[in-house]
Coordinates of C-alpha atoms in Angstrom, one line a residue:
Chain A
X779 CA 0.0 0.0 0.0
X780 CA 1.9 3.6 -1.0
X781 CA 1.3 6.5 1.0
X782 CA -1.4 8.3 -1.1
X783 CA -4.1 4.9 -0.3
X784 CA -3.7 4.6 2.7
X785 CA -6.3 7.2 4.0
X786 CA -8.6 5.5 1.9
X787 CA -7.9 2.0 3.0
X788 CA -8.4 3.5 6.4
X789 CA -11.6 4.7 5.9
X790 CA -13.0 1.9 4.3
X791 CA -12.0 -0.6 6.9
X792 CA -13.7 1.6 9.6
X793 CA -16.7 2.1 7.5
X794 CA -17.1 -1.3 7.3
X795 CA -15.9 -2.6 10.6
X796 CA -16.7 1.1 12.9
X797 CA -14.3 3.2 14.4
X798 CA -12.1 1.0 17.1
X799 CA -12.2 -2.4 14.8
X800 CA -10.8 -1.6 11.9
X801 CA -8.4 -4.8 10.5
X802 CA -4.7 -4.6 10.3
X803 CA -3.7 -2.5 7.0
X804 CA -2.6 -4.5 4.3
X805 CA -2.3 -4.2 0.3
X806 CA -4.9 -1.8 -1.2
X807 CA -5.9 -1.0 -4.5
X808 CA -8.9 0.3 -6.3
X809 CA -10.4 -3.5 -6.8
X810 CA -10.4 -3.7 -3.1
X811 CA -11.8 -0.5 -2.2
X812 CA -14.7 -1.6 -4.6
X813 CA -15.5 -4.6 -2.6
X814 CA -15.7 -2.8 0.5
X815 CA -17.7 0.0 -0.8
X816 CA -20.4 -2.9 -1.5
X817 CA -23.9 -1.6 -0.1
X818 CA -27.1 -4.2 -1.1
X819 CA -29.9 -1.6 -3.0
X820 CA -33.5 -2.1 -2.9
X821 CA -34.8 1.2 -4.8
X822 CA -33.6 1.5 -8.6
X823 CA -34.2 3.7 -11.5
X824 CA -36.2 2.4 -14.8
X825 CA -33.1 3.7 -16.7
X826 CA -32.3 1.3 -19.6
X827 CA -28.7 -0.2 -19.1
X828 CA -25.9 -0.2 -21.9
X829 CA -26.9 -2.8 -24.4
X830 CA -24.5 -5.9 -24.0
X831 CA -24.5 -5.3 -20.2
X832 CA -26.8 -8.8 -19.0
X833 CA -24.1 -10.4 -21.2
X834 CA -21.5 -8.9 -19.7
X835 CA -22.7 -9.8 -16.8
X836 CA -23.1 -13.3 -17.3
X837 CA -19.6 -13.7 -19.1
X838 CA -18.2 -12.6 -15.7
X839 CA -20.4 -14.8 -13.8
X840 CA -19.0 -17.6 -16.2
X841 CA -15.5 -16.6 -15.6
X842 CA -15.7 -17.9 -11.3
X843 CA -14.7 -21.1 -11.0
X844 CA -17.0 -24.0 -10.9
X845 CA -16.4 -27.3 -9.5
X846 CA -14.6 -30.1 -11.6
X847 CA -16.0 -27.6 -14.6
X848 CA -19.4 -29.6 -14.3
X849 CA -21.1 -26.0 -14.7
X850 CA -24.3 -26.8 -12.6
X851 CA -25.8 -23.5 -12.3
X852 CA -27.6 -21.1 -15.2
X853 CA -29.4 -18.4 -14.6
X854 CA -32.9 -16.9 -16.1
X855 CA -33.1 -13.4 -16.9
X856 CA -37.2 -12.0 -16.6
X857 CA -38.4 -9.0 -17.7
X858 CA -42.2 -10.2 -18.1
X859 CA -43.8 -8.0 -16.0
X860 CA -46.4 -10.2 -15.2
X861 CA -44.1 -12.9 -13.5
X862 CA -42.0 -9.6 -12.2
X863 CA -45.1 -9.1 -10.1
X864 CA -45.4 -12.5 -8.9
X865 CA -42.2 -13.2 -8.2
X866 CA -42.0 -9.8 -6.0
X867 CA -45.1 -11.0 -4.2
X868 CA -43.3 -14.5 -3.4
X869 CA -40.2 -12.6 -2.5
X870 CA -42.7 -10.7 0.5
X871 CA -43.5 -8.0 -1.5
X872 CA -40.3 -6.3 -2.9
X873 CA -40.7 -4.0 -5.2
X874 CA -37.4 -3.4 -6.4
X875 CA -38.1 -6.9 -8.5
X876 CA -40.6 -4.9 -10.6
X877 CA -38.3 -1.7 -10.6
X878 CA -35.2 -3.1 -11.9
X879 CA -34.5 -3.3 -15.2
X880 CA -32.3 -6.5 -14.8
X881 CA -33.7 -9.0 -13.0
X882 CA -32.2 -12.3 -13.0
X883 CA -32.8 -15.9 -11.0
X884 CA -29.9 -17.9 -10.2
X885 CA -31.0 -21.9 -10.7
X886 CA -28.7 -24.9 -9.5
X887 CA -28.8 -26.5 -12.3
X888 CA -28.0 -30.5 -12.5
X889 CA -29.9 -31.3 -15.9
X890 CA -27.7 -30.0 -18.2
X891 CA -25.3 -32.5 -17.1
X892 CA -28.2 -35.2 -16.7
X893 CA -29.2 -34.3 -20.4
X894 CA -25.9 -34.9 -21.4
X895 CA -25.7 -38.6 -20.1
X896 CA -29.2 -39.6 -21.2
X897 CA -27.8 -38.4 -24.8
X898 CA -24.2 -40.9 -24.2
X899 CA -26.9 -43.2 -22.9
X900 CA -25.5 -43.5 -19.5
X901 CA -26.5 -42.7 -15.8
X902 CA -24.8 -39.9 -13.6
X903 CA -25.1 -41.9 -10.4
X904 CA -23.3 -39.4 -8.4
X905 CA -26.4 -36.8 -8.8
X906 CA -29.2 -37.6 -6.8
X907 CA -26.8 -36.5 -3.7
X908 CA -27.0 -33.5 -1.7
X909 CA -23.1 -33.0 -2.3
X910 CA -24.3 -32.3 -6.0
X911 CA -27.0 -30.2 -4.9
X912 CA -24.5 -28.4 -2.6
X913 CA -22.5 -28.3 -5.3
X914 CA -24.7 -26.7 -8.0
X915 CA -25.9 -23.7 -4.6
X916 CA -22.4 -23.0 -4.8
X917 CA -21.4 -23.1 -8.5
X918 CA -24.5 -20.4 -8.8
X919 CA -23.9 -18.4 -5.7
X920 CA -19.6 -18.3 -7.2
X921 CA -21.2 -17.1 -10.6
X922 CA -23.5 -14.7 -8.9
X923 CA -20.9 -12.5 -6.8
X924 CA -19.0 -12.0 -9.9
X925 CA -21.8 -10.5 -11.3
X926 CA -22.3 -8.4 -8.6
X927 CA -18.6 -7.3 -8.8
X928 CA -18.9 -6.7 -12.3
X929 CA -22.2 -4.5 -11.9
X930 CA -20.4 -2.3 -9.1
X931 CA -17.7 -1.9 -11.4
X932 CA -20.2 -0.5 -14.0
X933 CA -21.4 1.5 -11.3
X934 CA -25.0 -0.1 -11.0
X935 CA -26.3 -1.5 -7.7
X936 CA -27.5 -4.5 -6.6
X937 CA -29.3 -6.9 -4.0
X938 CA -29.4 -10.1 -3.6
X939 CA -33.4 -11.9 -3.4
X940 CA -32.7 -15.3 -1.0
X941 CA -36.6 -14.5 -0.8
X942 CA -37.4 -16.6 -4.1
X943 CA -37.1 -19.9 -1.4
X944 CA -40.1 -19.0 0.0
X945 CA -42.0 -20.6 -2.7
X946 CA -39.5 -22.5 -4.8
X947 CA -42.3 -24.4 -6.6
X948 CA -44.2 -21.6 -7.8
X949 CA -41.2 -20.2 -9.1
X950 CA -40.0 -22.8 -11.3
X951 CA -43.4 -23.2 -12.5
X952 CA -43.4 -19.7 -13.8
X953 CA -39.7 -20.6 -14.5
X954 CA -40.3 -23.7 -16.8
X955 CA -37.7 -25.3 -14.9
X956 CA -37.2 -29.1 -15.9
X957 CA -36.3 -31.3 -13.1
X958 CA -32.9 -30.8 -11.5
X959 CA -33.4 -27.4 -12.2
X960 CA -34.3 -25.0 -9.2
X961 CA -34.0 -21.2 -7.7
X962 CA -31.4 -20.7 -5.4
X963 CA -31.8 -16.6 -5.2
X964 CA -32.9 -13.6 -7.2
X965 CA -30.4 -10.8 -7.9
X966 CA -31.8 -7.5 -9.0
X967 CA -29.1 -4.8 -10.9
X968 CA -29.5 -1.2 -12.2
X969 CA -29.0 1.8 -10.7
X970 CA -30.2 3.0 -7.7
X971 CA -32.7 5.6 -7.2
X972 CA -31.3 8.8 -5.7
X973 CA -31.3 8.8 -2.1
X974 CA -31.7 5.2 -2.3
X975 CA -27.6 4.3 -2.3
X976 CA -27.5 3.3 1.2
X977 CA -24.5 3.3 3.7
X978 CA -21.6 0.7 4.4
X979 CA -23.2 -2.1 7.1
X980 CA -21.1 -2.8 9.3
X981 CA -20.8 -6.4 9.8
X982 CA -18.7 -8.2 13.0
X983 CA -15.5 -7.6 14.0
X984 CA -13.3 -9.6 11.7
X985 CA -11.8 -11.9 14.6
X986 CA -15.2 -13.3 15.3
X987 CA -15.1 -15.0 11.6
X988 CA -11.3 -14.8 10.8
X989 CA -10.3 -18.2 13.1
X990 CA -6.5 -19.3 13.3
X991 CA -5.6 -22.9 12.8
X992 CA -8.6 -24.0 15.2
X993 CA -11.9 -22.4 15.3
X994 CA -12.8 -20.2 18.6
X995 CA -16.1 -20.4 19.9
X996 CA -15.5 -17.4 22.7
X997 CA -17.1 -14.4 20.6
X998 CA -19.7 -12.7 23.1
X999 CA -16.9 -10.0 23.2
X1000 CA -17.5 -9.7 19.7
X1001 CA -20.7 -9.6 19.6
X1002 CA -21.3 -7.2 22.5
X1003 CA -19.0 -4.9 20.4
X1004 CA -20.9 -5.0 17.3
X1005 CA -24.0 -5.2 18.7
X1006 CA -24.4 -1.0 19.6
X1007 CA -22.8 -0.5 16.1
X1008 CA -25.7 -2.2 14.2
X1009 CA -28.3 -0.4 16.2
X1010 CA -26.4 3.0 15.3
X1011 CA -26.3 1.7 11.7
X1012 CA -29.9 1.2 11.5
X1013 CA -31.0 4.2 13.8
X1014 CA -29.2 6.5 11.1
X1015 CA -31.0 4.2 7.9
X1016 CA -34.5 4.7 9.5
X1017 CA -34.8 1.3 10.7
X1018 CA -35.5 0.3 13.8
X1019 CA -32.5 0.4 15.2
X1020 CA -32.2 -3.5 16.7
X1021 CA -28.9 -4.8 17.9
X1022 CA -27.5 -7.6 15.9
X1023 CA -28.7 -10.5 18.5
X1024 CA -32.4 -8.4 18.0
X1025 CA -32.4 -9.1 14.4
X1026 CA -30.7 -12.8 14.3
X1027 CA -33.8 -13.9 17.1
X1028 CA -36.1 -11.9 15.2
X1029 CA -35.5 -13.3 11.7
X1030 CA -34.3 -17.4 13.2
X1031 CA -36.9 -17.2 16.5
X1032 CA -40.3 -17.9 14.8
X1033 CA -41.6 -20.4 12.7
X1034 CA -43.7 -17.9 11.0
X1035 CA -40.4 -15.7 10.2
X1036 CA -39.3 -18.9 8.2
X1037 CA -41.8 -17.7 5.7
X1038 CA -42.3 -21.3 4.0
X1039 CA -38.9 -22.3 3.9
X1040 CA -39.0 -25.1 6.4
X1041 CA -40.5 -26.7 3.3
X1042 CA -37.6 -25.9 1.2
X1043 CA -36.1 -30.0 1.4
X1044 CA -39.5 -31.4 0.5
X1045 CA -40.1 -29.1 -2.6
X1046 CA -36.5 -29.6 -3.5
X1047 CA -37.1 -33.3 -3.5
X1048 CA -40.2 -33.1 -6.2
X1049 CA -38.1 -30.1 -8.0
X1050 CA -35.7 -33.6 -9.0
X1051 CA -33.2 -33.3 -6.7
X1052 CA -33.4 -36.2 -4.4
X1053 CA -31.1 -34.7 -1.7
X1054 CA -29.7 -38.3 -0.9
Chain B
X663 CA -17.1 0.9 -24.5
X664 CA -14.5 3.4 -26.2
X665 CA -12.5 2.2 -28.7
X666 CA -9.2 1.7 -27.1
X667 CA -10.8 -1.2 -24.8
X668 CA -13.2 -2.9 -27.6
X669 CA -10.1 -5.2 -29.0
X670 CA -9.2 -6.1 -25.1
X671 CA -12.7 -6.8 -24.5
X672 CA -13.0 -9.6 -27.6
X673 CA -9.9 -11.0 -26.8
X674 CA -11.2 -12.1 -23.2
X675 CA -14.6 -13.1 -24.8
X676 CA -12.5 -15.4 -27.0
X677 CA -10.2 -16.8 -24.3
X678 CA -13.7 -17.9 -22.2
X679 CA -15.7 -18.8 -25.2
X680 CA -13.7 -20.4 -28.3
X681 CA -13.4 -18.1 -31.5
X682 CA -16.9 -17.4 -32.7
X683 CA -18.8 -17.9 -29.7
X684 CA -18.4 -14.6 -28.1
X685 CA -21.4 -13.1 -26.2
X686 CA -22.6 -9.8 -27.5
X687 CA -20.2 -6.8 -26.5
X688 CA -20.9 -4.4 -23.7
X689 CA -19.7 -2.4 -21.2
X690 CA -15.7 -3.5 -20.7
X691 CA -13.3 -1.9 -17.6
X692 CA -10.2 -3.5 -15.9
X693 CA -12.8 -4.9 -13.1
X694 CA -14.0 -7.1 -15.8
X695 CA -11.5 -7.8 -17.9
X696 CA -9.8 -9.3 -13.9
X697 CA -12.9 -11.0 -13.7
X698 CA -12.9 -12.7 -17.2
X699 CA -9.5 -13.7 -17.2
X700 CA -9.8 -16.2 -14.1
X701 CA -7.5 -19.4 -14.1
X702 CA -7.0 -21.8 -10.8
X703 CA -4.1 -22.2 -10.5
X704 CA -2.3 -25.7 -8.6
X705 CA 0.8 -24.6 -8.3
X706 CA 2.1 -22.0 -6.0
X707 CA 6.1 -20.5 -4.9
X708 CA 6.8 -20.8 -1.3
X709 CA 7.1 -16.6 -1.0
X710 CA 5.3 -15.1 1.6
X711 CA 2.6 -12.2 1.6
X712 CA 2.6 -8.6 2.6
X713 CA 1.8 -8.3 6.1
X714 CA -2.2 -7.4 6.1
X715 CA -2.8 -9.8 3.0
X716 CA -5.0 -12.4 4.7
X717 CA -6.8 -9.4 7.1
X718 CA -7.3 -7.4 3.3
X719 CA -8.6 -10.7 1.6
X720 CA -11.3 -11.4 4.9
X721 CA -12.3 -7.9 4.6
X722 CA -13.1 -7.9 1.6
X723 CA -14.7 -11.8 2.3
X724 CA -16.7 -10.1 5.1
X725 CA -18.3 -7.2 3.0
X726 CA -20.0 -9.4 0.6
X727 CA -23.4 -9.9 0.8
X728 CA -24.6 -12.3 3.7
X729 CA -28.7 -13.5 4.1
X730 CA -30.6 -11.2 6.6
X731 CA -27.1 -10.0 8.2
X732 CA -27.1 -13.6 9.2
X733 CA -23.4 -13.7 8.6
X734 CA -23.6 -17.3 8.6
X735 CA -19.6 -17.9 7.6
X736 CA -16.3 -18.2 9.1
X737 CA -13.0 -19.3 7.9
X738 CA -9.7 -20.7 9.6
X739 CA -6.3 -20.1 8.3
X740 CA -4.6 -23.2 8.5
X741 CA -0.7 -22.9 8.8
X742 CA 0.2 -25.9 10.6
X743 CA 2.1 -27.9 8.6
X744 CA 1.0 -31.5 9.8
X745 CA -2.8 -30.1 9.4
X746 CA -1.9 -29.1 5.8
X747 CA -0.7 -32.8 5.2
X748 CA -3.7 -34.5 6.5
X749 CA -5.9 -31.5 4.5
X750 CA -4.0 -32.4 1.5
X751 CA -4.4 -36.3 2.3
X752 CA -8.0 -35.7 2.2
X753 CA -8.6 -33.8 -0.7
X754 CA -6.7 -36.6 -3.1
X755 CA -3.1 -35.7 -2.7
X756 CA -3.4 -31.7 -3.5
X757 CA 0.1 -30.8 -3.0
X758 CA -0.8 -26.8 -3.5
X759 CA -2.4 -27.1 -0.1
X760 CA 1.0 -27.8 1.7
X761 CA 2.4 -25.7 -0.8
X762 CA 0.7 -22.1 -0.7
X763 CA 1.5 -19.2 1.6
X764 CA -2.2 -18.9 2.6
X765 CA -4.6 -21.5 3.1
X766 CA -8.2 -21.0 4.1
X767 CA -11.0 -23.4 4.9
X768 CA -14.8 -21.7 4.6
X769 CA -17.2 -22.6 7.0
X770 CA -20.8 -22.6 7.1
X771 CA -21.4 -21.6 10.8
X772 CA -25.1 -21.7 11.9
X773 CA -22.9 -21.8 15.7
X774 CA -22.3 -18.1 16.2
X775 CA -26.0 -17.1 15.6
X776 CA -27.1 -20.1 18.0
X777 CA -24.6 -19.3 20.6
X778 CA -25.9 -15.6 20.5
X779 CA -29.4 -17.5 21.3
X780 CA -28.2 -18.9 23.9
X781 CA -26.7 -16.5 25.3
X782 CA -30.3 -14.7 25.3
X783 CA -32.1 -17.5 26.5
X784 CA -34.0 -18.3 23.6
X785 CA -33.9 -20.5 20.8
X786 CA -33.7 -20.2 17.0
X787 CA -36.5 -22.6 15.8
X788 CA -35.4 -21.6 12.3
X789 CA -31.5 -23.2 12.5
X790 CA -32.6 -26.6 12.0
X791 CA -34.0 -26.7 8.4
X792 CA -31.9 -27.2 5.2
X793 CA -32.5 -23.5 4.6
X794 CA -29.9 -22.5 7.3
X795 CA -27.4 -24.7 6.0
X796 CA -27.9 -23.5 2.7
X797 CA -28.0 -19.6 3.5
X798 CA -24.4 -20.4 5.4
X799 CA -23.2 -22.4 2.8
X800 CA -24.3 -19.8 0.0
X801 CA -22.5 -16.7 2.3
X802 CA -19.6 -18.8 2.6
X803 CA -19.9 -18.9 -1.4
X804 CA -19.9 -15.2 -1.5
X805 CA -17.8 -14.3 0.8
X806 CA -14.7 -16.9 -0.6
X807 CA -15.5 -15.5 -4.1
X808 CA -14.9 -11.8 -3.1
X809 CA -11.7 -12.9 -1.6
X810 CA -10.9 -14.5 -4.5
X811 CA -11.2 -11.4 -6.8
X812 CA -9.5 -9.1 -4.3
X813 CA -6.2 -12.0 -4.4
X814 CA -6.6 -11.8 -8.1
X815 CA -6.5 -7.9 -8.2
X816 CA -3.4 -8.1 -6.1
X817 CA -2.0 -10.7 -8.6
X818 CA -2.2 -13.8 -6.8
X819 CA -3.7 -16.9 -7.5
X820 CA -5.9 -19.5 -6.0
X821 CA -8.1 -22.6 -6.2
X822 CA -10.8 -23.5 -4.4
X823 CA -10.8 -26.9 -2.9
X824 CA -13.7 -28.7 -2.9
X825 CA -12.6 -31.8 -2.2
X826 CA -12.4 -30.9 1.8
X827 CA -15.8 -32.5 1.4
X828 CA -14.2 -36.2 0.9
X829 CA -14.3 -35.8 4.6
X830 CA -15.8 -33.2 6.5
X831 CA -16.2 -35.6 9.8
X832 CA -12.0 -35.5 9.8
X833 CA -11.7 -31.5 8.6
X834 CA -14.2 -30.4 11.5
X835 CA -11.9 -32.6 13.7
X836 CA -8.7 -31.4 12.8
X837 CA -10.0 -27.4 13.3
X838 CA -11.6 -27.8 16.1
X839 CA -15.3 -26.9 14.9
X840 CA -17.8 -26.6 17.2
X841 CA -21.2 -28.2 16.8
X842 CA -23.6 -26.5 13.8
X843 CA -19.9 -25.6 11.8
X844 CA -19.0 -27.7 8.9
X845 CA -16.2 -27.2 6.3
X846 CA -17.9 -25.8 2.7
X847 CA -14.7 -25.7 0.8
X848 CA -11.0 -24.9 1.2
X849 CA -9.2 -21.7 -0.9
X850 CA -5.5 -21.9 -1.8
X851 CA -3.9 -18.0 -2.2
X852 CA -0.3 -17.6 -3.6
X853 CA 1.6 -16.5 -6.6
X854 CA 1.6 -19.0 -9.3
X855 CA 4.7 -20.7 -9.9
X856 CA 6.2 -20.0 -13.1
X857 CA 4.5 -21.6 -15.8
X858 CA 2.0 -23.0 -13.6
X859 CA -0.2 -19.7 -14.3
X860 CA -2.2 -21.5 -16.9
X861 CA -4.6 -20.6 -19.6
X862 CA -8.2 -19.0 -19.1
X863 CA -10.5 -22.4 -19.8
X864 CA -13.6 -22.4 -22.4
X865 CA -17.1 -22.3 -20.4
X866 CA -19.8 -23.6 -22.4
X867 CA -21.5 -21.4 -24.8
X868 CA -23.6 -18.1 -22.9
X869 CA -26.7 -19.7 -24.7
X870 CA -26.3 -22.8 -22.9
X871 CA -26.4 -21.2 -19.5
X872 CA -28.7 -17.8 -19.6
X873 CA -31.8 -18.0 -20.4
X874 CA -34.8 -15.6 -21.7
X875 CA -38.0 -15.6 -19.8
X876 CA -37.9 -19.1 -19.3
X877 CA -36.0 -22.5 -19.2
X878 CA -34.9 -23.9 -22.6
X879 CA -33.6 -27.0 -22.2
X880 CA -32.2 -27.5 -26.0
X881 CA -28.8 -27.3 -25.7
X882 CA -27.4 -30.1 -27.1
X883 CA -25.9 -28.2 -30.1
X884 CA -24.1 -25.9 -27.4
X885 CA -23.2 -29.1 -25.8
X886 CA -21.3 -30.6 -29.6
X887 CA -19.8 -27.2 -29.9
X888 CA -18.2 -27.2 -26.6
X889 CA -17.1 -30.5 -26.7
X890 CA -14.3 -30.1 -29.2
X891 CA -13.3 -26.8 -28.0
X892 CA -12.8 -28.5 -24.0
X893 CA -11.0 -31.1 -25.4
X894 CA -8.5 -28.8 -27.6
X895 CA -8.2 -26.9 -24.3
X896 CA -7.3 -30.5 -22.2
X897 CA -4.6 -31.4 -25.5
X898 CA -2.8 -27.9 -25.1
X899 CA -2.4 -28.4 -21.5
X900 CA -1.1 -31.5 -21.1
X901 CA -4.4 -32.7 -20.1
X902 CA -6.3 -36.2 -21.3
X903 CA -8.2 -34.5 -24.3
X904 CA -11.3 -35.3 -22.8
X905 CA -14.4 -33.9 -23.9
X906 CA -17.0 -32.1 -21.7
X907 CA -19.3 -35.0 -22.0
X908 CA -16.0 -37.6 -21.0
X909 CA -15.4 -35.6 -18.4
X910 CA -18.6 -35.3 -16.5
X911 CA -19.5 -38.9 -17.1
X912 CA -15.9 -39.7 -15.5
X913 CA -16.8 -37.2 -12.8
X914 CA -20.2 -38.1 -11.8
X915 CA -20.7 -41.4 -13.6
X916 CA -19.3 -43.4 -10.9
X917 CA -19.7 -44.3 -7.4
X918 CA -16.1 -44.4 -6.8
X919 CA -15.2 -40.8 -8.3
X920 CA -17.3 -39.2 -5.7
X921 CA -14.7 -40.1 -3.0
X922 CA -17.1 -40.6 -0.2
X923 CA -19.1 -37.6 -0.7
X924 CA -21.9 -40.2 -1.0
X925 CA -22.0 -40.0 3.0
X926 CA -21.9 -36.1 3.4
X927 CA -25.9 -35.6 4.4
X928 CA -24.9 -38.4 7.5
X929 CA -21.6 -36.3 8.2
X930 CA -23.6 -33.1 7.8
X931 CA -26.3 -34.4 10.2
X932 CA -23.2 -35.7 12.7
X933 CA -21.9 -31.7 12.4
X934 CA -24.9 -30.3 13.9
X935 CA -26.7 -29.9 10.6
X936 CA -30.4 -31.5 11.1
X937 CA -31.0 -30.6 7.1
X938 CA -34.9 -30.4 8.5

């Protein structure tokens, strides 16, 4: 890190971690500062993008690694606004899905490479497993965050819909997913709406989640730091201002917060992914 | 797109797509062209990093998007050298994982969010579905990729080693995980060795993998045009010249080649994971 990024290294680490907790300084450079200045956006302009820019996009998201190159993940870019609709009222009622005007859902995908063996007239026993499920969750969610790194580089904003699990089925219905196919999440990109660009959030204090050769389970230190930082954070952003351990029990505590997704292993199962 | 980047921009599409399957042209920056030009690399010098490396790669891990705030993830730096061994035992004989100056093994943690819990004397009825292993497994997705593209911007390398998962009973054992933490995947960081940088590898065609609206599952002309172009790929670099198809059916095709992953849901379970 020269002298001249420093300052802005500095800031970003305390902007991200709060004033006290910032990480030890290392190497900087204007990649990094972009993935620290990552805010999630849920208000976005109708403003058209460049054309070329989904495929951008996507040739980014191609670009992350993927495990043993299988590929297991595509992804389905909506613009119906019809299914928009639907798919924000699944999602809880989030209107940015209707707003954006790139709105894409990121599928685990395991029949491309079924298709493949029913064509060589052979079976892919290793598929019906949850590994290759887990697999195909991660292949999508690697492809995903690149195109979220490649949107912020364009200077659009993003956010991230896990909300689509609330009603997987209904989704790939409107999807025309064939089994072995399913959502994983939504992602909606464009720019945001003025006002609407949000503010670092602070997340924990990096040696809660950075362990050293074993993993250390005493964190209540941690978390009694961050807890007062998250409450400022959403004090200032008009929420309402809930400590960390507020919003975990509030979002994990109740069935009914679960929104459906305790469901999410059986409707997997009939989406043709046997979970074994 | 000015003019000075457009011949930058084709070349990159080339390298990931073959010679006249290039995805329509957009918007093109350095972010991009970092992102497109991707390789894992399995080879790594013994040099180590700038002080602040690993604390510069988690932050940028940390400010990724995470589910709800959940921050579901951790990771462990493993430097021990015996640990490395056994690590590298597990995933097949990985040398690069005694090998590389940083090694890190991403966890989904559903632990820190129940210990939190407990520590208010409630409980999370939420953490036992699949859904909780899947939102930590998916954050643990986004947050290694980040790191991955902050390495990258520095001009490091890395692979992501999946193959943790062989064994995740003896991983969780040898870092000390708590119950509800289990090992997702491991990351290798480094500078390549010298002619181990390798060459960007052909993805299937864009058509195969985004789709319009809806699903379309006829592919199987992407699928003969990728097959050649994989296999050229394999030839050039020393490889076995397998095709796509050859190499999923040799990846997933047998019981044998999935090295005990068969048994994960069971280890999972073991881990603290009821997958409800």
């Amino acid at each position: 890190m020269d002298g001249t990024q420093m300052p802005a290294a500095r800031a970003a680490f305390t902007a991200r971690y709060g004033a006290g907790a910032e990480p030890k300084a290392g190497p900087w450079n204007d990649t990094i500062a972009l993935l620290l200045s990552h805010r999630s956006v849920r208000g976005f302009t109708s403003d058209s993008l460049p054309d070329g820019t989904l495929e951008t996009l996507v040739a980014a998201a191609q670009s992350a690694a993927t495990s043993s190159n299988l590929q297991t993940w595509s992804v389905v870019s909506v613009n119906d606004p019809e299914v928009r609709r639907e798919l924000a009222v699944i999602a809880g009622n989030q209107k940015h899905i209707e707003q954006c005007p790139i709105f894409l859902v990121f599928l685990a995908d395991t029949s491309r490479n079924g298709r493949l063996a029913a064509d060589a007239d052979t079976e892919l026993v290793g598929l019906p497993y949850l590994e290759s499920f887990l697999v195909a969750s991660i292949d999508a969610a690697l492809a995903a965050q690149n195109a979220v790194v490649a949107a912020e580089s364009l200077g659009l904003s993003n956010v991230y819909i896990g909300a689509l699990r609330n009603n997987v089925t209904r989704v790939a219905e409107l999807l025309g997913l064939p089994p072995g196919v399913a959502p994983v999440f939504g992602l909606c990109v464009g720019h945001a709406l003025p006002g609407r660009e949000g503010e670092v959030k602070p997340r924990l204090p990096q040696e809660a989640v950075l362990h050293h050769e074993t993993y250390d389970a005493n964190d209540a230190g941690h978390r009694a730091a961050y807890d007062p930082r998250l409450a400022e954070f959403s004090r200032r952003n008009e929420m309402l201002g809930d400590t960390w351990t507020q919003r975990v029990i509030a979002r994990l505590g109740t069935m009914k917060a679960l929104h459906g997704r305790d469901r999410l292993k059986d409707a997997l199962v009939a989406l043709g992914f046997p979970l074994r």
